[in-house]
Backbone as numpy.savetxt, mean C-alpha at the origin, in Angstrom:
# Nx Ny Nz CAx CAy CAz Cx Cy Cz
-9.90 -5.38 23.34 -9.14 -6.55 22.91 -8.84 -6.47 21.43
-7.81 -7.19 21.01 -7.45 -7.21 19.60 -8.30 -8.23 18.89
-8.99 -7.80 17.83 -9.89 -8.70 17.11 -9.22 -9.39 15.95
-8.13 -8.83 15.45 -7.48 -9.43 14.28 -6.03 -8.99 14.26
-5.14 -9.95 14.23 -3.73 -9.65 14.02 -3.25 -10.51 12.87
-2.87 -9.89 11.79 -2.37 -10.62 10.63 -0.85 -10.62 10.67
-0.27 -11.73 10.31 1.19 -11.81 10.27 1.65 -12.12 8.86
2.92 -11.93 8.61 3.46 -12.14 7.28 3.49 -13.63 6.97
2.88 -14.08 5.88 2.87 -15.49 5.54 4.23 -15.93 5.01
4.40 -17.24 4.89 5.68 -17.77 4.40 6.00 -17.25 3.01
5.00 -17.22 2.14 5.22 -16.71 0.79 4.68 -15.29 0.71
5.51 -14.34 1.01 5.10 -12.95 1.08 4.47 -12.50 -0.22
5.07 -12.87 -1.33 4.61 -12.34 -2.61 3.39 -13.06 -3.15
2.96 -14.12 -2.46 1.70 -14.74 -2.88 0.54 -13.81 -2.60
0.78 -12.80 -1.77 -0.28 -11.81 -1.50 0.32 -10.43 -1.62
1.02 -10.21 -2.73 1.65 -8.93 -3.01 2.83 -8.77 -2.11
2.98 -7.64 -1.40 4.10 -7.51 -0.48 3.62 -7.52 0.94
2.39 -7.95 1.16 1.84 -7.80 2.48 1.17 -9.04 3.00
0.84 -9.03 4.33 0.48 -10.26 4.99 -1.00 -10.57 4.94
-1.31 -11.84 4.92 -2.68 -12.26 5.02 -2.69 -13.62 5.69
-3.65 -13.86 6.55 -3.75 -15.16 7.19 -4.78 -16.04 6.50
-5.98 -15.53 6.31 -7.07 -16.35 5.79 -6.84 -16.67 4.32
-7.24 -17.90 3.93 -7.06 -18.32 2.53 -7.81 -17.40 1.59
-9.00 -16.93 2.02 -9.77 -16.03 1.18 -8.98 -14.76 0.89
-8.34 -14.20 1.94 -7.58 -12.98 1.76 -6.34 -13.22 0.92
-5.71 -14.38 1.11 -4.52 -14.69 0.32 -4.87 -14.75 -1.16
-6.03 -15.34 -1.46 -6.44 -15.44 -2.86 -6.80 -14.07 -3.41
-7.51 -13.28 -2.60 -8.01 -12.01 -3.12 -6.91 -10.98 -3.30
-5.90 -11.01 -2.44 -4.81 -10.05 -2.59 -3.80 -10.50 -3.64
-3.98 -11.72 -4.12 -2.97 -12.47 -4.82 -2.30 -11.89 -6.03
-1.19 -11.25 -5.86 -0.23 -11.08 -6.95 0.75 -12.22 -6.77
0.59 -13.27 -7.57 1.40 -14.45 -7.36 2.85 -14.17 -7.66
3.73 -14.93 -7.00 5.16 -14.62 -7.06 5.72 -14.75 -8.47
5.12 -15.57 -9.31 5.66 -15.71 -10.67 5.60 -14.39 -11.44
4.65 -13.53 -11.06 4.54 -12.25 -11.75 5.76 -11.35 -11.49
6.46 -11.63 -10.40 7.61 -10.81 -10.06 8.91 -11.38 -10.59
8.82 -12.48 -11.33 10.01 -13.12 -11.85 10.79 -12.16 -12.74
11.97 -11.75 -12.28 12.81 -10.87 -13.06 12.44 -9.40 -12.97
11.41 -9.05 -12.19 10.97 -7.67 -12.09 11.57 -6.98 -10.88
11.63 -5.67 -10.96 12.00 -4.86 -9.81 10.73 -4.49 -9.05
10.83 -4.41 -7.73 9.70 -4.05 -6.88 10.13 -2.93 -5.94
9.41 -1.83 -5.97 9.68 -0.70 -5.09 8.47 -0.49 -4.19
8.71 -0.48 -2.88 7.64 -0.39 -1.90 7.87 0.80 -0.99
6.84 1.65 -0.87 6.88 2.75 0.10 5.84 2.44 1.18
6.32 2.26 2.41 5.44 2.05 3.56 5.14 3.40 4.18
3.85 3.74 4.29 3.41 4.98 4.91 2.89 4.66 6.30
3.60 5.11 7.33 3.30 4.77 8.71 2.58 5.92 9.40
1.40 5.64 9.92 0.62 6.64 10.64 1.25 6.90 12.01
1.77 8.13 12.19 2.35 8.51 13.47 1.51 9.53 14.20
0.21 9.56 13.90 -0.68 10.57 14.48 -1.01 10.26 15.93
-1.67 11.21 16.58 -2.00 11.06 17.98 -3.01 9.98 18.28
-3.77 9.53 17.28 -4.76 8.49 17.51 -4.16 7.08 17.52
-2.89 6.98 17.18 -2.19 5.69 17.19 -1.36 5.60 18.46
-1.55 4.56 19.25 -0.78 4.44 20.49 0.55 3.72 20.25
1.35 3.63 21.30 2.71 3.08 21.17 2.69 1.62 20.71
1.76 0.84 21.24 1.70 -0.58 20.86 1.35 -0.74 19.39
0.41 0.05 18.93 0.01 -0.02 17.52 1.13 0.47 16.61
1.83 1.49 17.03 2.96 2.01 16.26 4.05 0.94 16.13
4.33 0.26 17.23 5.33 -0.81 17.20 4.88 -1.97 16.30
3.57 -2.25 16.30 3.06 -3.32 15.44 3.29 -2.99 13.96
3.07 -1.74 13.60 3.30 -1.33 12.21 4.77 -1.45 11.84
5.64 -1.00 12.71 7.08 -1.05 12.42 7.58 -2.50 12.34
7.09 -3.34 13.24 7.47 -4.76 13.19 7.02 -5.40 11.89
5.83 -5.03 11.45 5.34 -5.56 10.19 6.22 -5.12 9.02
6.63 -3.87 9.01 7.48 -3.36 7.93 8.77 -4.17 7.84
9.37 -4.47 8.99 10.62 -5.25 9.01 10.36 -6.66 8.49
9.29 -7.30 8.97 8.98 -8.66 8.52 8.69 -8.71 7.03
7.90 -7.75 6.55 7.57 -7.73 5.12 8.80 -7.47 4.27
9.66 -6.59 4.71 10.88 -6.27 3.96 11.83 -7.46 3.94
11.87 -8.21 5.03 12.72 -9.40 5.09 12.29 -10.42 4.05
11.00 -10.66 3.95 10.51 -11.63 2.97 10.60 -11.09 1.55
10.42 -9.80 1.39 10.58 -9.20 0.07 12.00 -9.39 -0.43
12.98 -9.14 0.43 14.37 -9.28 0.04 14.70 -10.72 -0.34
14.13 -11.67 0.39 14.39 -13.08 0.12 13.77 -13.53 -1.20
12.65 -12.93 -1.58 11.91 -13.39 -2.76 12.23 -12.61 -4.02
12.59 -11.33 -3.88 12.81 -10.47 -5.05 14.18 -9.81 -4.93
15.16 -10.29 -5.67 16.51 -9.71 -5.57 16.56 -8.22 -5.89
15.78 -7.81 -6.88 15.80 -6.41 -7.30 14.68 -5.67 -6.58
14.97 -5.16 -5.38 13.92 -4.57 -4.55 14.36 -3.24 -3.97
13.39 -2.44 -3.62 13.62 -1.18 -2.92 12.52 -1.00 -1.88
12.90 -0.40 -0.76 11.93 -0.12 0.30 12.19 1.27 0.86
11.11 1.97 1.15 11.19 3.24 1.86 10.17 3.22 2.99
10.48 3.93 4.06 9.57 4.08 5.19 9.34 5.58 5.41
8.08 5.98 5.34 7.71 7.38 5.54 6.70 7.45 6.67
7.01 8.23 7.69 6.05 8.46 8.77 5.28 9.75 8.47
3.98 9.73 8.76 3.18 10.91 8.50 2.26 11.22 9.67
1.97 12.49 9.80 1.00 13.01 10.75 0.41 14.25 10.10
0.62 15.44 10.67 0.25 16.66 9.95 1.17 16.87 8.76
2.40 16.42 8.90 3.42 16.52 7.86 4.03 15.14 7.66
5.10 15.04 6.92 5.75 13.75 6.67 7.21 13.80 7.08
7.75 12.62 7.37 9.17 12.49 7.67 9.67 11.21 7.00
10.64 11.35 6.12 11.22 10.17 5.46 12.19 9.53 6.42
11.80 8.37 6.95 12.65 7.67 7.91 13.70 6.81 7.21
13.29 6.22 6.09 14.20 5.38 5.29 14.01 5.78 3.83
15.02 6.32 3.16 14.91 6.67 1.74 14.67 5.43 0.89
14.10 5.62 -0.29 13.84 4.50 -1.18 15.14 3.99 -1.76
15.50 2.78 -1.37 16.77 2.17 -1.79 16.67 0.66 -1.57
17.67 -0.05 -2.06 17.72 -1.50 -1.86 17.64 -1.81 -0.36
16.93 -2.88 -0.03 16.69 -3.21 1.37 18.01 -3.50 2.09
18.23 -2.79 3.18 19.32 -3.04 4.11 18.67 -3.38 5.44
18.53 -4.67 5.73 17.74 -5.09 6.88 18.33 -4.61 8.21
19.64 -4.63 8.33 20.25 -4.17 9.59 19.94 -2.70 9.82
20.10 -1.90 8.78 19.81 -0.47 8.90 18.32 -0.23 9.14
17.47 -1.03 8.50 16.03 -0.89 8.67 15.62 -1.21 10.10
16.16 -2.29 10.66 15.85 -2.64 12.05 16.31 -1.54 13.00
17.47 -1.01 12.77 18.00 0.05 13.64 17.11 1.29 13.57
16.74 1.67 12.36 15.93 2.87 12.19 14.56 2.71 12.83
13.90 1.58 12.57 12.56 1.38 13.13 12.59 1.28 14.65
13.67 0.73 15.19 13.79 0.63 16.65 13.91 2.01 17.28
14.52 2.95 16.55 14.77 4.29 17.10 13.69 5.31 16.73
12.73 4.91 15.92 11.69 5.85 15.48 10.78 6.26 16.63
10.38 7.51 16.63 9.42 8.01 17.60 8.23 8.60 16.85
7.07 8.51 17.47 5.86 9.01 16.83 5.87 10.52 16.70
5.35 11.00 15.61 5.28 12.43 15.37 4.13 13.08 16.14
3.02 12.32 16.34 1.78 12.83 16.93 1.15 13.89 16.02
-0.03 14.37 16.38 -0.71 15.33 15.54 -1.86 14.70 14.78
-2.18 15.28 13.62 -3.31 14.82 12.82 -2.95 13.70 11.87
-3.86 13.40 10.93 -3.67 12.28 10.00 -3.82 12.81 8.58
-2.74 13.31 8.01 -2.76 13.89 6.67 -2.30 12.84 5.66
-3.25 12.04 5.20 -2.92 10.96 4.26 -2.50 11.53 2.91
-3.11 12.64 2.51 -2.80 13.22 1.20 -1.32 13.59 1.09
-0.78 14.24 2.11 0.63 14.65 2.05 1.55 13.42 2.07
1.11 12.36 2.74 1.89 11.11 2.74 1.94 10.49 1.36
0.81 10.47 0.67 0.76 9.93 -0.69 1.57 10.79 -1.66
1.54 12.09 -1.46 2.37 12.97 -2.29 3.85 12.65 -2.13
4.27 12.43 -0.90 5.68 12.09 -0.65 6.02 10.74 -1.27
5.14 9.77 -1.14 5.39 8.46 -1.76 5.56 8.61 -3.26
4.71 9.42 -3.88 4.82 9.63 -5.31 6.13 10.27 -5.71
6.58 11.25 -4.94 7.84 11.92 -5.29 9.03 10.99 -5.12
9.00 10.13 -4.09 10.08 9.16 -3.90 10.12 8.16 -5.04
8.97 7.64 -5.42 8.92 6.66 -6.51 9.33 7.28 -7.83
8.88 8.49 -8.09 9.21 9.16 -9.34 10.71 9.40 -9.45
11.33 9.76 -8.34 12.75 10.10 -8.36 13.66 8.88 -8.32
13.29 7.86 -7.54 14.24 6.79 -7.22 13.89 5.41 -7.75
12.65 5.16 -8.13 12.29 3.83 -8.62 12.67 3.69 -10.09
13.01 2.45 -10.49 13.31 2.19 -11.88 12.08 2.34 -12.75
12.29 2.62 -14.03 11.20 2.88 -14.94 10.19 1.74 -14.99
10.66 0.50 -14.99 9.77 -0.66 -15.09 9.50 -1.31 -13.75
9.86 -0.66 -12.66 9.64 -1.22 -11.34 8.16 -1.26 -11.00
7.72 -2.36 -10.38 6.38 -2.42 -9.81 6.37 -1.55 -8.56
5.42 -0.63 -8.46 5.44 0.39 -7.40 4.25 0.16 -6.46
4.57 -0.22 -5.23 3.53 -0.46 -4.22 3.59 0.63 -3.16
2.46 1.26 -2.92 2.33 2.22 -1.82 1.43 1.57 -0.77
1.98 1.39 0.43 1.31 0.63 1.48 0.98 1.58 2.63
-0.29 1.84 2.81 -0.76 2.77 3.83 -1.15 1.99 5.08
-0.44 2.24 6.18 -0.74 1.61 7.46 -1.27 2.69 8.40
-2.56 2.59 8.76 -3.21 3.67 9.49 -4.52 3.19 10.09
-5.07 3.99 11.03 -6.42 3.70 11.51 -7.46 4.32 10.58
-7.01 5.16 9.64 -7.92 5.71 8.65 -8.96 6.64 9.21
-8.71 7.18 10.39 -9.70 8.05 11.03 -9.57 9.48 10.49
-10.12 9.66 9.31 -10.14 10.96 8.65 -11.58 11.25 8.24
-11.88 12.53 8.02 -13.24 12.84 7.59 -13.34 12.66 6.07
-14.56 12.82 5.55 -14.81 12.57 4.13 -14.01 13.51 3.24
-13.86 14.76 3.66 -13.10 15.70 2.85 -11.63 15.28 2.77
-11.04 14.89 3.91 -9.65 14.45 3.91 -9.46 13.20 3.05
-10.42 12.28 3.15 -10.34 11.07 2.33 -10.45 11.42 0.85
-11.33 12.34 0.51 -11.49 12.78 -0.88 -10.19 13.40 -1.39
-9.56 14.23 -0.59 -8.29 14.85 -0.97 -7.21 13.79 -1.19
-7.15 12.82 -0.27 -6.18 11.74 -0.41 -6.44 10.92 -1.66
-7.71 10.68 -1.97 -8.07 9.91 -3.16 -7.63 10.65 -4.42
-7.79 11.96 -4.45 -7.37 12.73 -5.61 -5.86 12.61 -5.82
-5.11 12.67 -4.73 -3.65 12.53 -4.82 -3.30 11.13 -5.31
-4.00 10.12 -4.80 -3.75 8.73 -5.22 -4.01 8.55 -6.70
-5.10 9.11 -7.20 -5.41 8.99 -8.63 -4.37 9.70 -9.48
-3.91 10.85 -9.02 -2.88 11.57 -9.76 -1.59 10.75 -9.82
-1.24 10.12 -8.70 -0.04 9.28 -8.66 -0.15 8.13 -9.65
-1.29 7.44 -9.65 -1.46 6.30 -10.54 -1.54 6.72 -12.00
-2.02 7.94 -12.24 -2.13 8.43 -13.61 -0.77 8.86 -14.16
0.08 9.37 -13.30 1.36 9.92 -13.75 2.48 8.88 -13.82
2.36 7.79 -13.03 3.42 6.80 -12.99 2.90 5.43 -13.38
3.80 4.61 -13.89 3.45 3.27 -14.34 3.50 2.27 -13.19
2.67 1.24 -13.30 2.73 0.07 -12.42 2.49 0.39 -10.95
1.59 1.32 -10.67 1.32 1.71 -9.28 0.16 0.91 -8.71
0.34 0.41 -7.48 -0.75 -0.23 -6.74 -0.79 0.33 -5.33
-1.98 0.65 -4.85 -2.16 1.17 -3.50 -2.85 0.12 -2.63
-2.35 0.01 -1.38 -2.90 -0.91 -0.40 -3.16 -0.16 0.89
-4.19 -0.57 1.62 -4.49 0.03 2.91 -4.61 -1.07 3.95
-3.94 -0.89 5.09 -3.93 -1.87 6.17 -4.34 -1.19 7.47
-5.47 -1.64 8.00 -6.03 -1.02 9.19 -5.27 -1.42 10.44
-4.91 -0.42 11.23 -4.20 -0.64 12.48 -4.81 0.27 13.54
-5.15 -0.30 14.71 -5.57 0.52 15.83 -7.03 0.35 16.20
-7.55 1.36 16.91 -8.93 1.36 17.40 -9.78 2.27 16.50
-11.01 1.87 16.31 -11.90 2.68 15.50 -11.45 2.82 14.07
-10.87 1.77 13.50 -10.40 1.82 12.11 -11.57 2.12 11.17
-11.40 3.10 10.33 -12.45 3.48 9.38 -12.20 2.79 8.05
-12.70 1.59 7.93 -12.48 0.78 6.74 -13.06 1.45 5.50
-14.24 2.06 5.64 -14.90 2.66 4.48 -14.06 3.79 3.88
-13.50 4.64 4.73 -12.70 5.74 4.21 -11.39 5.22 3.60
-10.82 4.18 4.20 -9.60 3.61 3.63 -9.87 3.01 2.25
-10.99 2.32 2.12 -11.35 1.77 0.81 -11.57 2.89 -0.21
-12.17 3.97 0.23 -12.37 5.11 -0.67 -11.03 5.63 -1.17
-10.07 5.77 -0.27 -8.76 6.32 -0.63 -8.07 5.47 -1.68
-8.20 4.15 -1.58 -7.48 3.27 -2.50 -8.33 2.83 -3.69
-9.47 3.49 -3.89 -10.20 3.23 -5.13 -11.67 2.91 -4.99
-12.19 2.84 -3.77 -13.59 2.51 -3.58 -14.49 3.73 -3.69
-15.81 3.52 -3.56 -16.76 4.63 -3.68 -16.64 5.58 -2.50
-17.00 6.84 -2.68 -16.96 7.80 -1.57 -17.99 7.47 -0.51
-17.69 7.84 0.73 -18.64 7.62 1.82 -19.61 8.77 1.95
-19.29 9.90 1.35 -20.15 11.08 1.40 -20.84 11.25 0.05
-22.18 11.39 0.03 -22.89 11.51 -1.26 -22.54 12.77 -2.04
-21.94 13.76 -1.37 -21.57 15.00 -2.05 -20.28 14.87 -2.84
-19.56 13.76 -2.61 -18.29 13.52 -3.29 -18.50 12.51 -4.40
-17.96 12.77 -5.57 -18.09 11.81 -6.67 -16.76 11.62 -7.36
-16.57 10.43 -7.90 -15.36 10.10 -8.65 -15.77 9.33 -9.89
-14.96 9.43 -10.91 -15.11 8.52 -12.05 -14.33 7.27 -11.70
-14.97 6.38 -10.92 -14.26 5.21 -10.42 -14.35 4.05 -11.40
-13.35 3.14 -11.35 -13.34 2.02 -12.27 -14.57 1.15 -12.13
-15.03 0.63 -13.24 -16.15 -0.30 -13.19 -15.73 -1.56 -12.46
-16.60 -2.15 -11.60 -16.25 -3.38 -10.90 -16.03 -4.52 -11.86
-15.12 -5.40 -11.46 -14.86 -6.57 -12.28 -14.05 -6.28 -13.51
-13.28 -5.17 -13.49 -12.44 -4.84 -14.64 -11.44 -5.94 -14.93
-11.19 -6.21 -16.18 -10.30 -7.31 -16.54 -8.87 -6.99 -16.16
-8.14 -8.01 -15.75 -6.72 -7.84 -15.45 -5.96 -7.62 -16.75
-4.82 -6.95 -16.68 -4.07 -6.69 -17.90 -3.50 -7.96 -18.49
-3.41 -7.98 -19.81 -2.81 -9.12 -20.50 -1.31 -8.87 -20.61
-0.54 -9.60 -19.80 0.90 -9.45 -19.84 1.57 -10.62 -20.58
0.76 -11.48 -21.15 1.31 -12.57 -21.95 2.13 -13.54 -21.12
2.98 -14.31 -21.81 3.75 -15.37 -21.15 4.77 -14.83 -20.19
5.13 -13.56 -20.31 6.13 -12.99 -19.42 5.65 -12.87 -18.00
4.32 -12.91 -17.80 3.79 -12.92 -16.45 3.73 -11.57 -15.79
4.07 -10.48 -16.46 4.00 -9.18 -15.81 4.62 -8.12 -16.68
4.41 -6.86 -16.35 5.00 -5.80 -17.16 6.50 -5.87 -17.12
7.12 -5.72 -18.26 8.57 -5.78 -18.33 9.10 -7.19 -18.36
8.20 -8.22 -18.46 8.64 -9.60 -18.48 9.27 -9.95 -19.82
9.65 -11.25 -19.96 10.34 -11.67 -21.17 9.46 -11.59 -22.40
8.15 -11.76 -22.18 7.24 -11.75 -23.33 5.99 -10.97 -22.98
6.08 -9.64 -22.91 4.91 -8.85 -22.54 3.80 -9.01 -23.54
2.58 -8.97 -23.03 1.43 -9.13 -23.90 0.95 -7.81 -24.44
-0.30 -7.79 -24.84 -0.85 -6.60 -25.47 -0.90 -5.41 -24.52
-0.90 -5.71 -23.19 -0.97 -4.62 -22.23 0.26 -3.76 -22.26
1.41 -4.28 -22.69 2.62 -3.51 -22.82 3.13 -2.95 -21.52
2.71 -3.53 -20.37 3.20 -3.08 -19.09 2.48 -1.85 -18.57
1.41 -1.40 -19.23 0.68 -0.23 -18.77 -0.37 -0.65 -17.75
-0.50 0.04 -16.60 -1.49 -0.33 -15.60 -2.90 -0.35 -16.18
-3.75 -1.15 -15.54 -5.12 -1.30 -16.00 -5.86 0.02 -15.92
-6.66 0.32 -16.90 -7.59 1.41 -16.84 -8.99 0.81 -16.98
-9.70 0.69 -15.90 -11.03 0.07 -15.93 -12.08 1.16 -15.91
-12.89 1.25 -16.94 -13.92 2.27 -16.97 -13.31 3.64 -17.19
-14.03 4.70 -16.81 -13.59 6.06 -17.10 -12.54 6.59 -16.15
-12.30 5.91 -15.02 -11.38 6.42 -14.01 -10.01 5.78 -14.09
-9.21 6.05 -13.07 -7.88 5.48 -12.97 -7.92 4.35 -11.96
-7.49 3.17 -12.37 -7.45 2.03 -11.47 -6.22 2.14 -10.58
-6.42 2.03 -9.28 -5.32 2.20 -8.34 -4.66 0.87 -8.02
-4.61 -0.02 -9.00 -3.91 -1.30 -8.89 -3.35 -1.66 -10.25
-2.05 -1.91 -10.31 -1.42 -2.28 -11.57 -1.92 -3.64 -12.07
-2.47 -4.46 -11.16 -2.95 -5.78 -11.55 -4.47 -5.82 -11.67
-5.14 -4.71 -11.39 -6.59 -4.65 -11.57 -7.40 -5.19 -10.42
-6.80 -5.35 -9.22 -7.58 -5.84 -8.08 -8.55 -4.78 -7.58
-9.70 -5.24 -7.11 -10.68 -4.35 -6.50 -10.14 -3.81 -5.16
-10.63 -2.66 -4.72 -10.18 -2.09 -3.44 -10.32 -3.06 -2.25
-11.43 -3.81 -2.21 -11.62 -4.78 -1.11 -10.48 -5.80 -1.06
-9.90 -6.07 -2.21 -8.83 -7.06 -2.29 -7.47 -6.46 -1.95
-7.44 -5.16 -1.73 -6.19 -4.49 -1.35 -6.27 -3.87 0.03
-7.25 -4.34 0.80 -7.41 -3.88 2.18 -7.26 -5.07 3.12
-6.67 -4.82 4.29 -6.54 -5.87 5.30 -6.59 -5.24 6.68
-7.35 -5.86 7.58 -7.33 -5.47 8.99 -6.09 -6.10 9.62
-5.02 -5.34 9.65 -3.73 -5.88 10.07 -3.64 -6.06 11.58
-4.04 -5.06 12.32 -3.93 -5.09 13.78 -5.04 -4.20 14.33
-6.23 -4.79 14.47 -7.42 -4.01 14.77 -7.95 -4.36 16.15
-8.29 -3.33 16.92 -8.82 -3.51 18.26 -10.34 -3.33 18.24
-11.01 -4.07 19.11 -12.46 -4.01 19.19 -12.95 -2.73 19.87
-12.23 -2.30 20.91 -12.76 -1.19 21.69 -12.65 0.12 20.94
-13.55 1.04 21.28 -13.52 2.37 20.67 -12.35 3.16 21.22
-11.87 4.15 20.47 -10.71 4.91 20.90 -11.03 6.00 21.91
-12.25 6.07 22.38 -12.63 7.11 23.35 -13.42 6.51 24.50
């Protein structure tokens, strides 16, 4: 049975670009909409098309992408969306460009699963290349990973390294993970987006907990009318790279979007 299905709330940007039902989750994910006032937002949705994701779960992810993009377009005039499916390799289903809802609906309706393994690292690499090439310099860059997260510790470590490189090389990057399917590995997903490793043999210079949010002054965000001392540079908490432009903890950037109780075997 399905234990949790989250839907897109009325105010999409009250919880970044993604959905939350519970008030606690809405508060914790909260990039409030005022922060996006006058800003550009570029979102790359990474869709797990591996063999461990069934047709119903795949459709749930695609439906979510359409709903989220619809609310993003309504709330943020200067927006871009891309859809990338990944398995052993990646396939760019929708290039990073201004949201065209009719084209997005058509593409997602016609998409077929790639099947195969779950190579999150190559998906993050593709997201980084799309953002680097096509996103505006001051655009807020969200990478949204929709997956069951069923990878081993080595694969998660590799994906984390790619994520840190992306956040280090580009401005205003935030990573989110949304669990979909059976046997969702929450711990590995949290590791990928900035949490501690699940394997004691793996170590990272991870941000100190409770790192302060950036001071963007009265402008409300990087590139705003009155940027503060932060100057629009993503938070660097502790010795590592923070994988959130707003300084949210990994737990605050994770959501069980469409999770089933039963095991996948």
